[in-house]
Amino acid sequence: MNKKKIYKKIAASFICLSVFGIDCGNAQNVIEVAPLFEYPVAPEELPDMYEKSNYLVEHFWDKMDLKSKQAVDQNALNHAFHVYSVAMRFADRNKCVVSNQKLVNTLSKNPTLLLQFTKAAEENIYGMRADFWIDEIYIQYLKALLSSKKVSPSRKQRYEKQLVALENTSENSIAPKFSFENRNGSTTNYFPMSTPTMIIFGNPWDTDWRMARLGMESDLSLVSYLDKGKINILFILPEFRENWQAQVNNYSDKWIVGFAENVDNIYDIRVSPAIYVIGSDGKIISKNTSLQTAVHNLLQQIKE
C-alpha cells in the first residue's frame, strides 16, 4: 500500500471493515484518510461477507465522478482501489469480471482517469506490493489502455510487455517456447513436453533460494522421480550476470540449467524465484506460487 503524502499511517483494515458494515468499535491509532468520494457501505441486512462483497463490487464507484477530465490524487485513488480490491477478493468472480468491465468501459472514454486507474490496479492487484493478484481484472485495464488512441505510445510500452506476458502464461494455456544458453555454453530450446515440468526463473545468488534448492535436492520423492525421468526441473536465469555458470556448477546434473535473455518478455516473472508447473499436456498448471505449492502441484501430475 502506498504511504506517501496523506498516508503516514493508514488503517486500511479499519476502513474495509467499515464499508462492509461491520462495527469496528473503538479502533486505536487510526488516522483518517481524505477519500476521493464517500465509500459505499454494504447494507446490514445482507447475510454474509460474500453478499456484502458482491454489493460493494457493483456499487463501489457509484459516487465518483468518472466523467471528470481532471486528474485526481493518485495516492487517494490507490487507497480507494485497495478497498475495492478487498471486496473483489471475497466476491463472486464472475460478478467482479462483469462489473469491472463496465467500469473500464466507462473509463475508456476518459484517458486521464483510465491511466490513473491502471496505475492503481497495478499497485493493488498486480505489482510486488499488492496483497494479492487478480490477473484477469488487471488485464481488462491493460487492454483498454493499450487500445486507447488518446494515450501516448511512450506511456503504453511497459504495459504492452505486461499484457503479452500475462496472456502468454495464463493458467491452462500452453507454456511458451523459449531459447536459453545452458551451463555448457550451447543454445537449447525449451518447449512443452509430455513430462511434467517445473521451471524456476530465479537468481542463484539469492540466499533464500539457495536454502530452498538444497531442500529440493534432498527431497527423496523429487530426486527419485527425477532419476526415473518422470519429471523435469529447469532453473533459468532471466537476467545475465557475469560468471553465472560458476554459481550453478554445483546444481544437480539432473536439472536443466541456463540463462534466457529477455525471457521476461515471454513469461510473467513478477517474483524471484518465479516458479511454473507445466503438465504433461503442456499446459500451465500454476505459476508464481510458493515452492511448497509448486512441488505439490508437480508431484500431483506424476502417473505411476
Tab-separated table of C-alpha atoms in Angstrom:
chain	number	residue	atom	x	y	z
A	1	MET	CA	0.000	0.000	0.000
A	2	ASN	CA	1.302	3.464	-0.874
A	3	LYS	CA	2.028	5.532	2.243
A	4	LYS	CA	3.179	8.817	0.661
A	5	LYS	CA	1.662	12.274	1.216
A	6	ILE	CA	-1.644	11.806	3.048
A	7	TYR	CA	-0.671	8.319	4.221
A	8	LYS	CA	1.751	8.452	7.091
A	9	LYS	CA	-0.142	5.597	8.618
A	10	ILE	CA	-3.299	4.051	7.133
A	11	ALA	CA	-5.535	1.606	8.900
A	12	ALA	CA	-6.894	0.150	5.691
A	13	SER	CA	-8.366	-2.819	7.505
A	14	PHE	CA	-10.453	-0.430	9.620
A	15	ILE	CA	-11.830	1.287	6.537
A	16	CYS	CA	-12.509	-2.018	4.791
A	17	LEU	CA	-14.424	-3.305	7.807
A	18	SER	CA	-16.420	-0.086	7.851
A	19	VAL	CA	-17.560	-0.359	4.234
A	20	PHE	CA	-18.540	-3.958	4.886
A	21	GLY	CA	-20.893	-2.602	7.548
A	22	ILE	CA	-19.011	-4.172	10.461
A	23	ASP	CA	-18.694	-2.260	13.723
A	24	CYS	CA	-15.025	-1.529	14.372
A	25	GLY	CA	-15.509	-0.472	17.963
A	26	ASN	CA	-13.015	1.943	19.458
A	27	ALA	CA	-10.179	1.403	16.995
A	28	GLN	CA	-6.911	2.897	18.165
A	29	ASN	CA	-4.203	4.715	16.214
A	30	VAL	CA	-6.413	5.313	13.175
A	31	ILE	CA	-5.517	8.307	11.034
A	32	GLU	CA	-8.436	9.495	8.927
A	33	VAL	CA	-7.852	9.379	5.195
A	34	ALA	CA	-9.377	12.037	2.982
A	35	PRO	CA	-11.122	9.887	0.322
A	36	LEU	CA	-11.893	10.964	-3.219
A	37	PHE	CA	-15.560	10.256	-2.579
A	38	GLU	CA	-17.780	8.694	0.039
A	39	TYR	CA	-17.167	4.961	0.035
A	40	PRO	CA	-20.341	2.854	-0.010
A	41	VAL	CA	-21.353	0.773	2.969
A	42	ALA	CA	-22.781	-2.694	2.480
A	43	PRO	CA	-26.378	-2.920	3.781
A	44	GLU	CA	-26.642	-4.536	7.197
A	45	GLU	CA	-29.382	-6.893	6.018
A	46	LEU	CA	-27.028	-8.701	3.654
A	47	PRO	CA	-26.335	-12.038	5.337
A	48	ASP	CA	-22.591	-12.541	4.986
A	49	MET	CA	-19.225	-11.308	3.706
A	50	TYR	CA	-19.845	-12.898	0.298
A	51	GLU	CA	-23.060	-10.949	-0.337
A	52	LYS	CA	-21.609	-7.751	1.132
A	53	SER	CA	-18.611	-8.084	-1.155
A	54	ASN	CA	-20.839	-8.593	-4.198
A	55	TYR	CA	-22.731	-5.426	-3.319
A	56	LEU	CA	-19.551	-3.394	-2.890
A	57	VAL	CA	-18.035	-4.616	-6.140
A	58	GLU	CA	-21.124	-3.484	-8.016
A	59	HIS	CA	-21.586	-0.136	-6.254
A	60	PHE	CA	-18.149	0.951	-5.073
A	61	TRP	CA	-17.574	3.677	-7.698
A	62	ASP	CA	-21.162	4.976	-7.850
A	63	LYS	CA	-20.336	8.273	-6.134
A	64	MET	CA	-17.122	9.039	-8.013
A	65	ASP	CA	-17.303	11.393	-10.972
A	66	LEU	CA	-15.861	9.182	-13.681
A	67	LYS	CA	-16.548	11.744	-16.396
A	68	SER	CA	-14.293	14.433	-14.974
A	69	LYS	CA	-11.352	15.184	-17.257
A	70	GLN	CA	-9.228	16.381	-14.356
A	71	ALA	CA	-6.561	14.133	-12.827
A	72	VAL	CA	-7.256	13.017	-9.267
A	73	ASP	CA	-4.828	12.476	-6.403
A	74	GLN	CA	-3.125	9.198	-7.335
A	75	ASN	CA	-2.471	8.201	-3.740
A	76	ALA	CA	-6.113	8.689	-2.811
A	77	LEU	CA	-7.184	6.661	-5.847
A	78	ASN	CA	-4.723	3.906	-4.895
A	79	HIS	CA	-6.340	3.747	-1.492
A	80	ALA	CA	-9.856	3.613	-2.920
A	81	PHE	CA	-8.800	0.843	-5.276
A	82	HIS	CA	-7.293	-1.063	-2.377
A	83	VAL	CA	-10.645	-1.116	-0.579
A	84	TYR	CA	-12.347	-2.096	-3.842
A	85	SER	CA	-9.857	-4.931	-4.366
A	86	VAL	CA	-10.560	-6.322	-0.898
A	87	ALA	CA	-14.211	-6.639	-1.879
A	88	MET	CA	-13.219	-8.361	-5.142
A	89	ARG	CA	-11.186	-10.864	-3.193
A	90	PHE	CA	-14.280	-12.193	-1.434
A	91	ALA	CA	-16.942	-11.604	-4.090
A	92	ASP	CA	-18.246	-13.845	-6.860
A	93	ARG	CA	-15.520	-13.887	-9.522
A	94	ASN	CA	-17.954	-13.569	-12.444
A	95	LYS	CA	-19.606	-10.538	-10.831
A	96	CYS	CA	-16.160	-8.982	-10.431
A	97	VAL	CA	-15.293	-9.509	-14.092
A	98	VAL	CA	-18.615	-8.181	-15.396
A	99	SER	CA	-18.819	-5.232	-13.014
A	100	ASN	CA	-15.211	-4.190	-13.513
A	101	GLN	CA	-15.583	-4.399	-17.301
A	102	LYS	CA	-18.463	-1.913	-17.065
A	103	LEU	CA	-16.176	0.378	-15.073
A	104	VAL	CA	-13.373	0.002	-17.620
A	105	ASN	CA	-15.772	0.724	-20.480
A	106	THR	CA	-16.716	3.997	-18.791
A	107	LEU	CA	-13.089	4.873	-18.126
A	108	SER	CA	-12.188	4.191	-21.757
A	109	LYS	CA	-13.905	7.465	-22.636
A	110	ASN	CA	-11.644	9.325	-20.222
A	111	PRO	CA	-7.952	8.560	-20.934
A	112	THR	CA	-6.680	10.589	-17.974
A	113	LEU	CA	-8.643	8.554	-15.441
A	114	LEU	CA	-8.072	5.333	-17.370
A	115	LEU	CA	-4.317	5.740	-16.974
A	116	GLN	CA	-4.685	6.577	-13.282
A	117	PHE	CA	-6.944	3.580	-12.656
A	118	THR	CA	-4.476	1.328	-14.476
A	119	LYS	CA	-1.726	2.564	-12.156
A	120	ALA	CA	-3.961	1.938	-9.136
A	121	ALA	CA	-4.782	-1.562	-10.393
A	122	GLU	CA	-1.100	-2.265	-10.937
A	123	GLU	CA	-0.364	-1.178	-7.373
A	124	ASN	CA	-3.100	-3.247	-5.790
A	125	ILE	CA	-3.723	-6.391	-7.851
A	126	TYR	CA	-0.597	-6.898	-9.964
A	127	GLY	CA	2.592	-5.392	-8.576
A	128	MET	CA	5.039	-6.601	-5.963
A	129	ARG	CA	3.363	-4.570	-3.202
A	130	ALA	CA	-0.087	-5.995	-3.901
A	131	ASP	CA	-1.583	-8.109	-1.116
A	132	PHE	CA	-2.941	-10.488	-3.749
A	133	TRP	CA	-3.124	-10.718	-7.534
A	134	ILE	CA	-6.208	-10.733	-9.771
A	135	ASP	CA	-4.736	-11.034	-13.247
A	136	GLU	CA	-7.977	-11.284	-15.210
A	137	ILE	CA	-9.150	-7.970	-13.754
A	138	TYR	CA	-5.823	-6.254	-14.364
A	139	ILE	CA	-5.854	-7.456	-17.977
A	140	GLN	CA	-9.113	-5.551	-18.513
A	141	TYR	CA	-7.332	-2.279	-17.689
A	142	LEU	CA	-4.324	-3.150	-19.826
A	143	LYS	CA	-6.440	-3.912	-22.895
A	144	ALA	CA	-8.441	-0.712	-22.524
A	145	LEU	CA	-5.337	1.414	-22.044
A	146	LEU	CA	-3.447	-0.108	-24.954
A	147	SER	CA	-6.409	0.278	-27.299
A	148	SER	CA	-6.874	3.948	-26.420
A	149	LYS	CA	-5.723	6.276	-29.198
A	150	LYS	CA	-5.514	9.135	-26.714
A	151	VAL	CA	-2.780	7.539	-24.581
A	152	SER	CA	0.701	8.150	-25.950
A	153	PRO	CA	2.820	5.184	-27.131
A	154	SER	CA	5.538	6.067	-24.617
A	155	ARG	CA	3.088	5.566	-21.735
A	156	LYS	CA	1.990	2.209	-23.160
A	157	GLN	CA	5.363	0.490	-23.513
A	158	ARG	CA	5.709	-1.251	-20.191
A	159	TYR	CA	2.007	-2.098	-20.110
A	160	GLU	CA	2.349	-3.783	-23.503
A	161	LYS	CA	5.063	-6.001	-22.058
A	162	GLN	CA	2.909	-6.871	-19.056
A	163	LEU	CA	-0.072	-7.810	-21.202
A	164	VAL	CA	1.956	-10.067	-23.509
A	165	ALA	CA	3.479	-11.927	-20.559
A	166	LEU	CA	0.135	-12.289	-18.767
A	167	GLU	CA	-1.695	-13.556	-21.835
A	168	ASN	CA	1.153	-15.938	-22.707
A	169	THR	CA	1.139	-17.528	-19.290
A	170	SER	CA	-2.422	-17.664	-18.037
A	171	GLU	CA	-3.245	-20.890	-16.232
A	172	ASN	CA	-4.360	-23.699	-18.579
A	173	SER	CA	-2.635	-22.082	-21.554
A	174	ILE	CA	0.195	-23.845	-23.393
A	175	ALA	CA	3.568	-22.886	-21.930
A	176	PRO	CA	5.506	-20.679	-24.400
A	177	LYS	CA	8.690	-21.895	-26.044
A	178	PHE	CA	11.965	-20.077	-25.406
A	179	SER	CA	15.684	-20.444	-26.120
A	180	PHE	CA	18.419	-20.374	-23.493
A	181	GLU	CA	22.135	-20.827	-23.074
A	182	ASN	CA	22.847	-23.884	-20.969
A	183	ARG	CA	25.689	-24.116	-18.467
A	184	ASN	CA	27.925	-25.714	-21.104
A	185	GLY	CA	27.572	-22.665	-23.349
A	186	SER	CA	25.398	-24.178	-26.070
A	187	THR	CA	21.925	-22.966	-27.085
A	188	THR	CA	18.969	-25.095	-26.053
A	189	ASN	CA	15.258	-24.725	-26.686
A	190	TYR	CA	12.513	-25.280	-24.146
A	191	PHE	CA	9.163	-26.449	-25.454
A	192	PRO	CA	6.364	-28.250	-23.607
A	193	MET	CA	6.938	-31.988	-23.432
A	194	SER	CA	4.934	-34.968	-22.251
A	195	THR	CA	6.850	-34.992	-18.979
A	196	PRO	CA	5.513	-32.799	-16.120
A	197	THR	CA	7.957	-29.944	-15.688
A	198	MET	CA	8.878	-27.310	-13.150
A	199	ILE	CA	10.548	-24.158	-14.476
A	200	ILE	CA	12.219	-21.938	-11.905
A	201	PHE	CA	13.160	-18.447	-13.061
A	202	GLY	CA	15.498	-17.318	-10.337
A	203	ASN	CA	18.708	-15.763	-9.099
A	204	PRO	CA	21.369	-18.236	-7.881
A	205	TRP	CA	22.874	-15.511	-5.667
A	206	ASP	CA	19.719	-15.230	-3.571
A	207	THR	CA	20.262	-16.701	-0.095
A	208	ASP	CA	16.663	-17.841	0.414
A	209	TRP	CA	16.706	-19.593	-2.947
A	210	ARG	CA	19.973	-21.355	-2.089
A	211	MET	CA	18.360	-22.819	1.014
A	212	ALA	CA	15.232	-23.798	-0.932
A	213	ARG	CA	17.333	-25.507	-3.621
A	214	LEU	CA	19.147	-27.608	-1.056
A	215	GLY	CA	15.761	-28.669	0.268
A	216	MET	CA	14.639	-29.686	-3.216
A	217	GLU	CA	17.807	-31.651	-3.897
A	218	SER	CA	17.348	-33.568	-0.645
A	219	ASP	CA	13.648	-34.275	-1.237
A	220	LEU	CA	13.627	-38.042	-1.775
A	221	SER	CA	10.414	-38.049	-3.818
A	222	LEU	CA	11.627	-35.319	-6.170
A	223	VAL	CA	15.041	-36.934	-6.588
A	224	SER	CA	13.535	-40.354	-7.225
A	225	TYR	CA	11.046	-39.145	-9.837
A	226	LEU	CA	13.723	-37.004	-11.471
A	227	ASP	CA	16.070	-40.009	-11.697
A	228	LYS	CA	13.282	-42.079	-13.265
A	229	GLY	CA	12.596	-39.386	-15.874
A	230	LYS	CA	9.057	-38.827	-14.641
A	231	ILE	CA	9.601	-35.092	-14.101
A	232	ASN	CA	11.843	-32.351	-15.454
A	233	ILE	CA	13.274	-29.427	-13.491
A	234	LEU	CA	14.651	-26.332	-15.220
A	235	PHE	CA	16.426	-23.488	-13.461
A	236	ILE	CA	16.646	-20.427	-15.709
A	237	LEU	CA	18.318	-17.097	-15.004
A	238	PRO	CA	16.164	-14.328	-16.512
A	239	GLU	CA	18.946	-11.738	-16.113
A	240	PHE	CA	22.547	-12.058	-17.248
A	241	ARG	CA	25.262	-11.998	-14.596
A	242	GLU	CA	28.984	-12.345	-15.177
A	243	ASN	CA	30.245	-15.816	-14.252
A	244	TRP	CA	26.734	-17.111	-13.704
A	245	GLN	CA	27.894	-20.596	-14.662
A	246	ALA	CA	30.151	-20.694	-11.600
A	247	GLN	CA	27.150	-20.046	-9.379
A	248	VAL	CA	25.281	-23.085	-10.693
A	249	ASN	CA	28.118	-25.574	-11.134
A	250	ASN	CA	27.041	-27.500	-8.034
A	251	TYR	CA	23.397	-27.813	-9.097
A	252	SER	CA	22.162	-31.338	-9.680
A	253	ASP	CA	23.256	-32.667	-13.059
A	254	LYS	CA	19.680	-33.912	-13.428
A	255	TRP	CA	18.492	-30.304	-13.601
A	256	ILE	CA	18.492	-28.341	-16.837
A	257	VAL	CA	20.162	-25.022	-16.034
A	258	GLY	CA	20.718	-21.957	-18.180
A	259	PHE	CA	20.330	-18.250	-18.922
A	260	ALA	CA	17.496	-16.963	-21.151
A	261	GLU	CA	17.858	-13.419	-22.426
A	262	ASN	CA	14.609	-11.402	-22.430
A	263	VAL	CA	12.567	-14.364	-21.242
A	264	ASP	CA	10.608	-11.900	-19.098
A	265	ASN	CA	9.133	-10.598	-22.358
A	266	ILE	CA	7.536	-14.023	-22.793
A	267	TYR	CA	6.862	-15.218	-19.251
A	268	ASP	CA	5.220	-13.425	-16.342
A	269	ILE	CA	8.117	-13.115	-13.899
A	270	ARG	CA	6.969	-10.864	-11.049
A	271	VAL	CA	8.715	-12.602	-8.187
A	272	SER	CA	12.048	-14.299	-7.660
A	273	PRO	CA	12.036	-17.161	-7.929
A	274	ALA	CA	9.068	-17.300	-10.320
A	275	ILE	CA	8.039	-20.947	-10.396
A	276	TYR	CA	5.917	-22.560	-13.101
A	277	VAL	CA	4.464	-26.065	-13.117
A	278	ILE	CA	3.573	-27.451	-16.532
A	279	GLY	CA	1.582	-30.628	-17.047
A	280	SER	CA	2.144	-33.474	-19.472
A	281	ASP	CA	-0.284	-31.775	-21.881
A	282	GLY	CA	1.989	-28.720	-21.999
A	283	LYS	CA	-0.481	-26.531	-20.125
A	284	ILE	CA	0.460	-24.244	-17.233
A	285	ILE	CA	-0.953	-25.671	-14.010
A	286	SER	CA	0.326	-22.977	-11.670
A	287	LYS	CA	2.703	-20.022	-11.689
A	288	ASN	CA	4.326	-17.629	-9.221
A	289	THR	CA	3.325	-19.781	-6.262
A	290	SER	CA	5.388	-20.798	-3.260
A	291	LEU	CA	7.936	-23.554	-3.788
A	292	GLN	CA	5.976	-25.841	-1.481
A	293	THR	CA	2.815	-25.393	-3.555
A	294	ALA	CA	4.727	-25.843	-6.804
A	295	VAL	CA	6.324	-29.104	-5.633
A	296	HIS	CA	2.920	-30.391	-4.541
A	297	ASN	CA	1.379	-29.487	-7.902
A	298	LEU	CA	4.249	-31.136	-9.770
A	299	LEU	CA	4.022	-34.397	-7.843
A	300	GLN	CA	0.270	-34.469	-8.431
A	301	GLN	CA	0.954	-34.789	-12.164
A	302	ILE	CA	3.016	-37.958	-11.917
A	303	LYS	CA	1.452	-41.134	-13.273
A	304	GLU	CA	2.947	-44.303	-11.889
